[in-house]
Amino acid sequence: MQFNILNAGKQTGTTKIKALIYGDSGAGKSFLAASAPRPLVLLTEPNGQASIMHSNPSADLIHISSTKMLGDILKSLTENPKQWEKYDSLIIDSLTEVQRLCKDDLTNKGRSPMKLQDWGKLADFMRRFMRALRQVPKHIVCLALLEAQIEEGTGLRHLRPAFEGKKTSGEIAQFFNFVGYLYAGENKEEKKTYRYLMLEGNSQILCKPTFPLTGTVKDPNISSIFKKITGAK
């Protein structure tokens, strides 16, 4: 049996990055994601279209209405790469809504309550979906809403991507090269508001850096971030 052995140092510019960015509604997630190189946006949240249009008018969109439609597109991206050659990046806007689409399937669009076994099916779906994403030969940028939890007793506020079910929330970071929390902050001296992408924070904020991308990035741009990580010119 022969094995395809690659030298890590010679993969400059060829590595495909998988990123998860989460934040409050209106933080600028869709606007930021559209700055990825030659993006195709799978849009489950129509509100993001206006931001994408202003950020990158050349970005292409597909409105996703079902998990089957989403699965068919991922399968085509993997099995028929030539059909999708014009795109370098795939944007999922958003993972939070993708999970809700699956939950709609399990509950007949909310007409039936979630059963105990359904929560396991929901976690399995998200796990399979993330593994399918990893097979797509593109850069991947997934967006998610923010979930804030208050710790009883201490009152500490914990921030993480918004997903239902402990399994998904606990496992999600392993599927990505980096996980960033996007927020807006005012520079009082300049009297101007900037976006910040936090990649390293305290234990209350779910983040995941990847060398050489660390700390907090001011006014981030996805194309620039990808070039920094991959070493591409």
PDB file of C-alpha atoms in Angstrom:
ATOM      1  CA  MET A   1       0.000   0.000   0.000  1.00  0.00           C
ATOM      2  CA  GLN A   2       1.275   3.475  -0.921  1.00  0.00           C
ATOM      3  CA  PHE A   3       0.640   6.563   1.155  1.00  0.00           C
ATOM      4  CA  ASN A   4       0.481  10.191   0.041  1.00  0.00           C
ATOM      5  CA  ILE A   5       3.036  11.827   2.341  1.00  0.00           C
ATOM      6  CA  LEU A   6       3.108  15.634   2.303  1.00  0.00           C
ATOM      7  CA  ASN A   7       5.793  17.932   3.647  1.00  0.00           C
ATOM      8  CA  ALA A   8       4.125  20.516   5.895  1.00  0.00           C
ATOM      9  CA  GLY A   9       6.628  23.231   4.970  1.00  0.00           C
ATOM     10  CA  LYS A  10       5.802  22.917   1.272  1.00  0.00           C
ATOM     11  CA  GLN A  11       2.047  23.380   1.712  1.00  0.00           C
ATOM     12  CA  THR A  12       2.254  27.190   1.872  1.00  0.00           C
ATOM     13  CA  GLY A  13      -0.816  28.709   0.256  1.00  0.00           C
ATOM     14  CA  THR A  14      -2.560  25.362  -0.345  1.00  0.00           C
ATOM     15  CA  THR A  15      -4.019  24.701   3.117  1.00  0.00           C
ATOM     16  CA  LYS A  16      -7.786  25.151   3.416  1.00  0.00           C
ATOM     17  CA  ILE A  17      -8.857  27.016   6.550  1.00  0.00           C
ATOM     18  CA  LYS A  18     -11.990  26.191   8.560  1.00  0.00           C
ATOM     19  CA  ALA A  19     -13.212  29.114  10.664  1.00  0.00           C
ATOM     20  CA  LEU A  20     -16.084  29.678  13.094  1.00  0.00           C
ATOM     21  CA  ILE A  21     -17.070  33.251  13.926  1.00  0.00           C
ATOM     22  CA  TYR A  22     -19.846  34.047  16.374  1.00  0.00           C
ATOM     23  CA  GLY A  23     -21.351  37.177  17.860  1.00  0.00           C
ATOM     24  CA  ASP A  24     -24.509  39.136  18.556  1.00  0.00           C
ATOM     25  CA  SER A  25     -27.005  39.855  15.810  1.00  0.00           C
ATOM     26  CA  GLY A  26     -25.780  43.024  14.091  1.00  0.00           C
ATOM     27  CA  ALA A  27     -22.138  42.572  15.106  1.00  0.00           C
ATOM     28  CA  GLY A  28     -21.088  42.354  11.441  1.00  0.00           C
ATOM     29  CA  LYS A  29     -20.598  38.603  11.006  1.00  0.00           C
ATOM     30  CA  SER A  30     -22.065  38.411   7.495  1.00  0.00           C
ATOM     31  CA  PHE A  31     -20.196  41.542   6.420  1.00  0.00           C
ATOM     32  CA  LEU A  32     -16.926  40.059   7.659  1.00  0.00           C
ATOM     33  CA  ALA A  33     -17.503  36.600   6.159  1.00  0.00           C
ATOM     34  CA  ALA A  34     -18.145  38.106   2.720  1.00  0.00           C
ATOM     35  CA  SER A  35     -14.559  39.437   2.732  1.00  0.00           C
ATOM     36  CA  ALA A  36     -13.357  35.851   2.208  1.00  0.00           C
ATOM     37  CA  PRO A  37     -11.678  35.161  -1.162  1.00  0.00           C
ATOM     38  CA  ARG A  38     -14.165  34.431  -3.977  1.00  0.00           C
ATOM     39  CA  PRO A  39     -17.012  33.416  -1.671  1.00  0.00           C
ATOM     40  CA  LEU A  40     -20.128  31.338  -2.192  1.00  0.00           C
ATOM     41  CA  VAL A  41     -22.609  32.032   0.607  1.00  0.00           C
ATOM     42  CA  LEU A  42     -25.136  29.415   1.711  1.00  0.00           C
ATOM     43  CA  LEU A  43     -27.671  31.695   3.329  1.00  0.00           C
ATOM     44  CA  THR A  44     -30.168  30.328   5.840  1.00  0.00           C
ATOM     45  CA  GLU A  45     -30.834  33.763   7.339  1.00  0.00           C
ATOM     46  CA  PRO A  46     -32.159  36.237   4.712  1.00  0.00           C
ATOM     47  CA  ASN A  47     -31.228  39.205   6.920  1.00  0.00           C
ATOM     48  CA  GLY A  48     -27.585  38.636   6.060  1.00  0.00           C
ATOM     49  CA  GLN A  49     -28.049  39.346   2.362  1.00  0.00           C
ATOM     50  CA  ALA A  50     -27.935  43.143   2.689  1.00  0.00           C
ATOM     51  CA  SER A  51     -24.667  43.031   4.655  1.00  0.00           C
ATOM     52  CA  ILE A  52     -23.093  40.655   2.140  1.00  0.00           C
ATOM     53  CA  MET A  53     -24.146  42.892  -0.741  1.00  0.00           C
ATOM     54  CA  HIS A  54     -22.461  45.919   0.834  1.00  0.00           C
ATOM     55  CA  SER A  55     -19.343  44.004   1.850  1.00  0.00           C
ATOM     56  CA  ASN A  56     -18.765  42.139  -1.416  1.00  0.00           C
ATOM     57  CA  PRO A  57     -21.170  42.781  -4.336  1.00  0.00           C
ATOM     58  CA  SER A  58     -19.470  40.026  -6.376  1.00  0.00           C
ATOM     59  CA  ALA A  59     -20.306  37.319  -3.806  1.00  0.00           C
ATOM     60  CA  ASP A  60     -22.763  34.645  -4.963  1.00  0.00           C
ATOM     61  CA  LEU A  61     -25.641  33.474  -2.754  1.00  0.00           C
ATOM     62  CA  ILE A  62     -27.784  30.368  -2.475  1.00  0.00           C
ATOM     63  CA  HIS A  63     -30.805  30.587  -0.181  1.00  0.00           C
ATOM     64  CA  ILE A  64     -31.088  27.376   1.843  1.00  0.00           C
ATOM     65  CA  SER A  65     -34.574  26.200   2.805  1.00  0.00           C
ATOM     66  CA  SER A  66     -33.969  22.631   3.991  1.00  0.00           C
ATOM     67  CA  THR A  67     -31.315  20.286   5.325  1.00  0.00           C
ATOM     68  CA  LYS A  68     -31.710  18.138   2.180  1.00  0.00           C
ATOM     69  CA  MET A  69     -30.873  21.091  -0.041  1.00  0.00           C
ATOM     70  CA  LEU A  70     -27.857  21.839   2.111  1.00  0.00           C
ATOM     71  CA  GLY A  71     -26.687  18.222   1.963  1.00  0.00           C
ATOM     72  CA  ASP A  72     -27.079  18.085  -1.825  1.00  0.00           C
ATOM     73  CA  ILE A  73     -24.902  21.186  -2.245  1.00  0.00           C
ATOM     74  CA  LEU A  74     -22.153  19.861   0.040  1.00  0.00           C
ATOM     75  CA  LYS A  75     -22.183  16.545  -1.825  1.00  0.00           C
ATOM     76  CA  SER A  76     -21.861  18.329  -5.164  1.00  0.00           C
ATOM     77  CA  LEU A  77     -19.042  20.555  -3.879  1.00  0.00           C
ATOM     78  CA  THR A  78     -17.109  17.455  -2.847  1.00  0.00           C
ATOM     79  CA  GLU A  79     -17.906  15.115  -5.747  1.00  0.00           C
ATOM     80  CA  ASN A  80     -18.059  17.665  -8.599  1.00  0.00           C
ATOM     81  CA  PRO A  81     -15.359  20.227  -7.732  1.00  0.00           C
ATOM     82  CA  LYS A  82     -15.021  21.504 -11.323  1.00  0.00           C
ATOM     83  CA  GLN A  83     -18.611  22.747 -11.197  1.00  0.00           C
ATOM     84  CA  TRP A  84     -17.589  25.064  -8.345  1.00  0.00           C
ATOM     85  CA  GLU A  85     -14.122  26.151  -9.528  1.00  0.00           C
ATOM     86  CA  LYS A  86     -14.920  29.862  -9.461  1.00  0.00           C
ATOM     87  CA  TYR A  87     -15.193  29.816  -5.653  1.00  0.00           C
ATOM     88  CA  ASP A  88     -12.340  29.696  -3.149  1.00  0.00           C
ATOM     89  CA  SER A  89     -14.477  30.001  -0.001  1.00  0.00           C
ATOM     90  CA  LEU A  90     -17.740  28.564   1.274  1.00  0.00           C
ATOM     91  CA  ILE A  91     -19.707  30.597   3.817  1.00  0.00           C
ATOM     92  CA  ILE A  92     -22.380  29.025   6.053  1.00  0.00           C
ATOM     93  CA  ASP A  93     -24.642  31.776   7.371  1.00  0.00           C
ATOM     94  CA  SER A  94     -25.441  30.478   9.894  1.00  0.00           C
ATOM     95  CA  LEU A  95     -24.730  27.233  11.766  1.00  0.00           C
ATOM     96  CA  THR A  96     -27.249  28.235  14.423  1.00  0.00           C
ATOM     97  CA  GLU A  97     -29.969  28.280  11.778  1.00  0.00           C
ATOM     98  CA  VAL A  98     -28.720  25.033  10.180  1.00  0.00           C
ATOM     99  CA  GLN A  99     -29.320  23.319  13.513  1.00  0.00           C
ATOM    100  CA  ARG A 100     -32.805  24.837  13.661  1.00  0.00           C
ATOM    101  CA  LEU A 101     -33.575  23.451  10.184  1.00  0.00           C
ATOM    102  CA  CYS A 102     -32.666  19.984  11.450  1.00  0.00           C
ATOM    103  CA  LYS A 103     -34.784  20.517  14.541  1.00  0.00           C
ATOM    104  CA  ASP A 104     -37.716  21.457  12.269  1.00  0.00           C
ATOM    105  CA  ASP A 105     -37.276  18.119  10.496  1.00  0.00           C
ATOM    106  CA  LEU A 106     -37.359  16.247  13.802  1.00  0.00           C
ATOM    107  CA  THR A 107     -40.397  18.092  15.164  1.00  0.00           C
ATOM    108  CA  ASN A 108     -42.403  18.475  11.948  1.00  0.00           C
ATOM    109  CA  LYS A 109     -41.669  22.211  11.959  1.00  0.00           C
ATOM    110  CA  GLY A 110     -42.439  22.601  15.649  1.00  0.00           C
ATOM    111  CA  ARG A 111     -45.727  20.759  15.618  1.00  0.00           C
ATOM    112  CA  SER A 112     -44.296  17.940  17.753  1.00  0.00           C
ATOM    113  CA  PRO A 113     -42.168  18.294  20.911  1.00  0.00           C
ATOM    114  CA  MET A 114     -38.539  17.166  20.922  1.00  0.00           C
ATOM    115  CA  LYS A 115     -38.197  13.686  22.416  1.00  0.00           C
ATOM    116  CA  LEU A 116     -35.168  12.421  24.322  1.00  0.00           C
ATOM    117  CA  GLN A 117     -33.921  10.423  21.334  1.00  0.00           C
ATOM    118  CA  ASP A 118     -34.384  13.465  19.081  1.00  0.00           C
ATOM    119  CA  TRP A 119     -31.674  15.367  20.961  1.00  0.00           C
ATOM    120  CA  GLY A 120     -29.264  12.558  20.144  1.00  0.00           C
ATOM    121  CA  LYS A 121     -30.304  12.689  16.489  1.00  0.00           C
ATOM    122  CA  LEU A 122     -29.792  16.451  16.457  1.00  0.00           C
ATOM    123  CA  ALA A 123     -26.257  16.098  17.835  1.00  0.00           C
ATOM    124  CA  ASP A 124     -25.495  13.317  15.330  1.00  0.00           C
ATOM    125  CA  PHE A 125     -26.738  15.474  12.447  1.00  0.00           C
ATOM    126  CA  MET A 126     -24.482  18.370  13.421  1.00  0.00           C
ATOM    127  CA  ARG A 127     -21.514  16.019  13.802  1.00  0.00           C
ATOM    128  CA  ARG A 128     -22.110  14.507  10.345  1.00  0.00           C
ATOM    129  CA  PHE A 129     -22.639  17.949   8.853  1.00  0.00           C
ATOM    130  CA  MET A 130     -19.347  19.259  10.236  1.00  0.00           C
ATOM    131  CA  ARG A 131     -17.479  16.200   8.955  1.00  0.00           C
ATOM    132  CA  ALA A 132     -19.041  16.721   5.518  1.00  0.00           C
ATOM    133  CA  LEU A 133     -17.892  20.349   5.590  1.00  0.00           C
ATOM    134  CA  ARG A 134     -14.319  19.233   6.272  1.00  0.00           C
ATOM    135  CA  GLN A 135     -14.358  17.263   2.998  1.00  0.00           C
ATOM    136  CA  VAL A 136     -15.233  20.317   0.902  1.00  0.00           C
ATOM    137  CA  PRO A 137     -12.055  21.478  -0.926  1.00  0.00           C
ATOM    138  CA  LYS A 138     -12.608  25.146  -0.070  1.00  0.00           C
ATOM    139  CA  HIS A 139     -11.897  27.559   2.732  1.00  0.00           C
ATOM    140  CA  ILE A 140     -14.878  27.362   5.118  1.00  0.00           C
ATOM    141  CA  VAL A 141     -16.307  30.203   7.203  1.00  0.00           C
ATOM    142  CA  CYS A 142     -19.207  29.283   9.487  1.00  0.00           C
ATOM    143  CA  LEU A 143     -21.171  31.909  11.379  1.00  0.00           C
ATOM    144  CA  ALA A 144     -23.193  31.480  14.552  1.00  0.00           C
ATOM    145  CA  LEU A 145     -25.176  33.617  16.937  1.00  0.00           C
ATOM    146  CA  LEU A 146     -23.938  34.385  20.437  1.00  0.00           C
ATOM    147  CA  GLU A 147     -25.223  32.627  23.540  1.00  0.00           C
ATOM    148  CA  ALA A 148     -24.560  34.232  26.917  1.00  0.00           C
ATOM    149  CA  GLN A 149     -24.957  32.120  30.059  1.00  0.00           C
ATOM    150  CA  ILE A 150     -24.867  33.482  33.606  1.00  0.00           C
ATOM    151  CA  GLU A 151     -23.105  31.229  36.120  1.00  0.00           C
ATOM    152  CA  GLU A 152     -25.223  30.686  39.199  1.00  0.00           C
ATOM    153  CA  GLY A 153     -23.546  31.693  42.412  1.00  0.00           C
ATOM    154  CA  THR A 154     -20.785  33.819  40.860  1.00  0.00           C
ATOM    155  CA  GLY A 155     -22.813  35.755  38.309  1.00  0.00           C
ATOM    156  CA  LEU A 156     -20.035  35.325  35.740  1.00  0.00           C
ATOM    157  CA  ARG A 157     -21.126  35.711  32.117  1.00  0.00           C
ATOM    158  CA  HIS A 158     -19.962  32.966  29.738  1.00  0.00           C
ATOM    159  CA  LEU A 159     -19.988  33.566  25.962  1.00  0.00           C
ATOM    160  CA  ARG A 160     -20.106  30.816  23.349  1.00  0.00           C
ATOM    161  CA  PRO A 161     -21.703  30.027  19.963  1.00  0.00           C
ATOM    162  CA  ALA A 162     -25.464  29.477  20.225  1.00  0.00           C
ATOM    163  CA  PHE A 163     -26.344  25.791  19.794  1.00  0.00           C
ATOM    164  CA  GLU A 164     -28.952  23.617  21.428  1.00  0.00           C
ATOM    165  CA  GLY A 165     -27.691  20.550  23.232  1.00  0.00           C
ATOM    166  CA  LYS A 166     -24.579  20.147  25.384  1.00  0.00           C
ATOM    167  CA  LYS A 167     -22.883  17.768  22.947  1.00  0.00           C
ATOM    168  CA  THR A 168     -22.840  20.198  20.049  1.00  0.00           C
ATOM    169  CA  SER A 169     -21.736  23.159  22.182  1.00  0.00           C
ATOM    170  CA  GLY A 170     -18.924  21.128  23.699  1.00  0.00           C
ATOM    171  CA  GLU A 171     -17.650  19.551  20.477  1.00  0.00           C
ATOM    172  CA  ILE A 172     -17.984  22.333  17.939  1.00  0.00           C
ATOM    173  CA  ALA A 173     -14.530  23.947  18.318  1.00  0.00           C
ATOM    174  CA  GLN A 174     -12.661  20.777  17.331  1.00  0.00           C
ATOM    175  CA  PHE A 175     -13.887  21.049  13.744  1.00  0.00           C
ATOM    176  CA  PHE A 176     -12.245  24.440  13.131  1.00  0.00           C
ATOM    177  CA  ASN A 177      -8.753  25.876  12.780  1.00  0.00           C
ATOM    178  CA  PHE A 178      -9.851  28.949  14.691  1.00  0.00           C
ATOM    179  CA  VAL A 179     -12.913  30.159  16.584  1.00  0.00           C
ATOM    180  CA  GLY A 180     -13.406  33.900  17.001  1.00  0.00           C
ATOM    181  CA  TYR A 181     -15.829  36.073  18.948  1.00  0.00           C
ATOM    182  CA  LEU A 182     -16.783  39.173  16.920  1.00  0.00           C
ATOM    183  CA  TYR A 183     -17.886  42.329  18.686  1.00  0.00           C
ATOM    184  CA  ALA A 184     -17.981  46.081  18.182  1.00  0.00           C
ATOM    185  CA  GLY A 185     -16.125  48.472  20.450  1.00  0.00           C
ATOM    186  CA  GLU A 186     -15.859  52.253  20.581  1.00  0.00           C
ATOM    187  CA  ASN A 187     -12.465  53.966  20.531  1.00  0.00           C
ATOM    188  CA  LYS A 188     -13.171  56.947  22.773  1.00  0.00           C
ATOM    189  CA  GLU A 189     -10.083  58.868  21.670  1.00  0.00           C
ATOM    190  CA  GLU A 190     -10.978  58.585  17.984  1.00  0.00           C
ATOM    191  CA  LYS A 191     -14.733  58.667  18.655  1.00  0.00           C
ATOM    192  CA  LYS A 192     -15.086  55.774  16.236  1.00  0.00           C
ATOM    193  CA  THR A 193     -16.473  52.248  16.472  1.00  0.00           C
ATOM    194  CA  TYR A 194     -14.344  49.319  15.319  1.00  0.00           C
ATOM    195  CA  ARG A 195     -15.006  45.611  14.936  1.00  0.00           C
ATOM    196  CA  TYR A 196     -12.814  43.234  16.916  1.00  0.00           C
ATOM    197  CA  LEU A 197     -12.314  39.503  16.419  1.00  0.00           C
ATOM    198  CA  MET A 198     -11.213  37.897  19.683  1.00  0.00           C
ATOM    199  CA  LEU A 199      -9.203  34.695  19.240  1.00  0.00           C
ATOM    200  CA  GLU A 200      -7.765  34.461  22.741  1.00  0.00           C
ATOM    201  CA  GLY A 201      -9.679  35.429  25.845  1.00  0.00           C
ATOM    202  CA  ASN A 202     -10.343  34.339  29.383  1.00  0.00           C
ATOM    203  CA  SER A 203     -12.043  31.069  30.299  1.00  0.00           C
ATOM    204  CA  GLN A 204     -15.475  32.719  30.069  1.00  0.00           C
ATOM    205  CA  ILE A 205     -15.229  33.285  26.299  1.00  0.00           C
ATOM    206  CA  LEU A 206     -14.963  30.389  23.871  1.00  0.00           C
ATOM    207  CA  CYS A 207     -12.074  31.143  21.505  1.00  0.00           C
ATOM    208  CA  LYS A 208      -9.499  29.133  19.598  1.00  0.00           C
ATOM    209  CA  PRO A 209      -6.395  30.726  18.055  1.00  0.00           C
ATOM    210  CA  THR A 210      -4.182  29.272  15.369  1.00  0.00           C
ATOM    211  CA  PHE A 211      -0.579  30.302  14.797  1.00  0.00           C
ATOM    212  CA  PRO A 212       0.286  33.007  13.851  1.00  0.00           C
ATOM    213  CA  LEU A 213      -3.247  34.358  14.382  1.00  0.00           C
ATOM    214  CA  THR A 214      -3.565  35.147  18.088  1.00  0.00           C
ATOM    215  CA  GLY A 215      -4.923  37.780  20.448  1.00  0.00           C
ATOM    216  CA  THR A 216      -7.574  40.158  19.116  1.00  0.00           C
ATOM    217  CA  VAL A 217      -7.719  41.398  15.516  1.00  0.00           C
ATOM    218  CA  LYS A 218      -8.928  44.961  14.957  1.00  0.00           C
ATOM    219  CA  ASP A 219     -11.156  45.521  11.904  1.00  0.00           C
ATOM    220  CA  PRO A 220     -10.575  41.975  10.609  1.00  0.00           C
ATOM    221  CA  ASN A 221     -10.650  40.921   6.961  1.00  0.00           C
ATOM    222  CA  ILE A 222     -11.055  37.222   6.172  1.00  0.00           C
ATOM    223  CA  SER A 223      -8.876  37.209   3.047  1.00  0.00           C
ATOM    224  CA  SER A 224      -6.034  38.815   5.012  1.00  0.00           C
ATOM    225  CA  ILE A 225      -6.502  36.361   7.883  1.00  0.00           C
ATOM    226  CA  PHE A 226      -6.356  33.357   5.540  1.00  0.00           C
ATOM    227  CA  LYS A 227      -3.171  34.651   3.889  1.00  0.00           C
ATOM    228  CA  LYS A 228      -1.580  35.160   7.282  1.00  0.00           C
ATOM    229  CA  ILE A 229      -2.364  31.611   8.403  1.00  0.00           C
ATOM    230  CA  THR A 230      -1.434  29.833   5.159  1.00  0.00           C
ATOM    231  CA  GLY A 231       1.564  31.987   4.310  1.00  0.00           C
ATOM    232  CA  ALA A 232       0.096  32.747   0.880  1.00  0.00           C
ATOM    233  CA  LYS A 233       1.273  35.901  -0.913  1.00  0.00           C
TER     234      LYS A 233
END
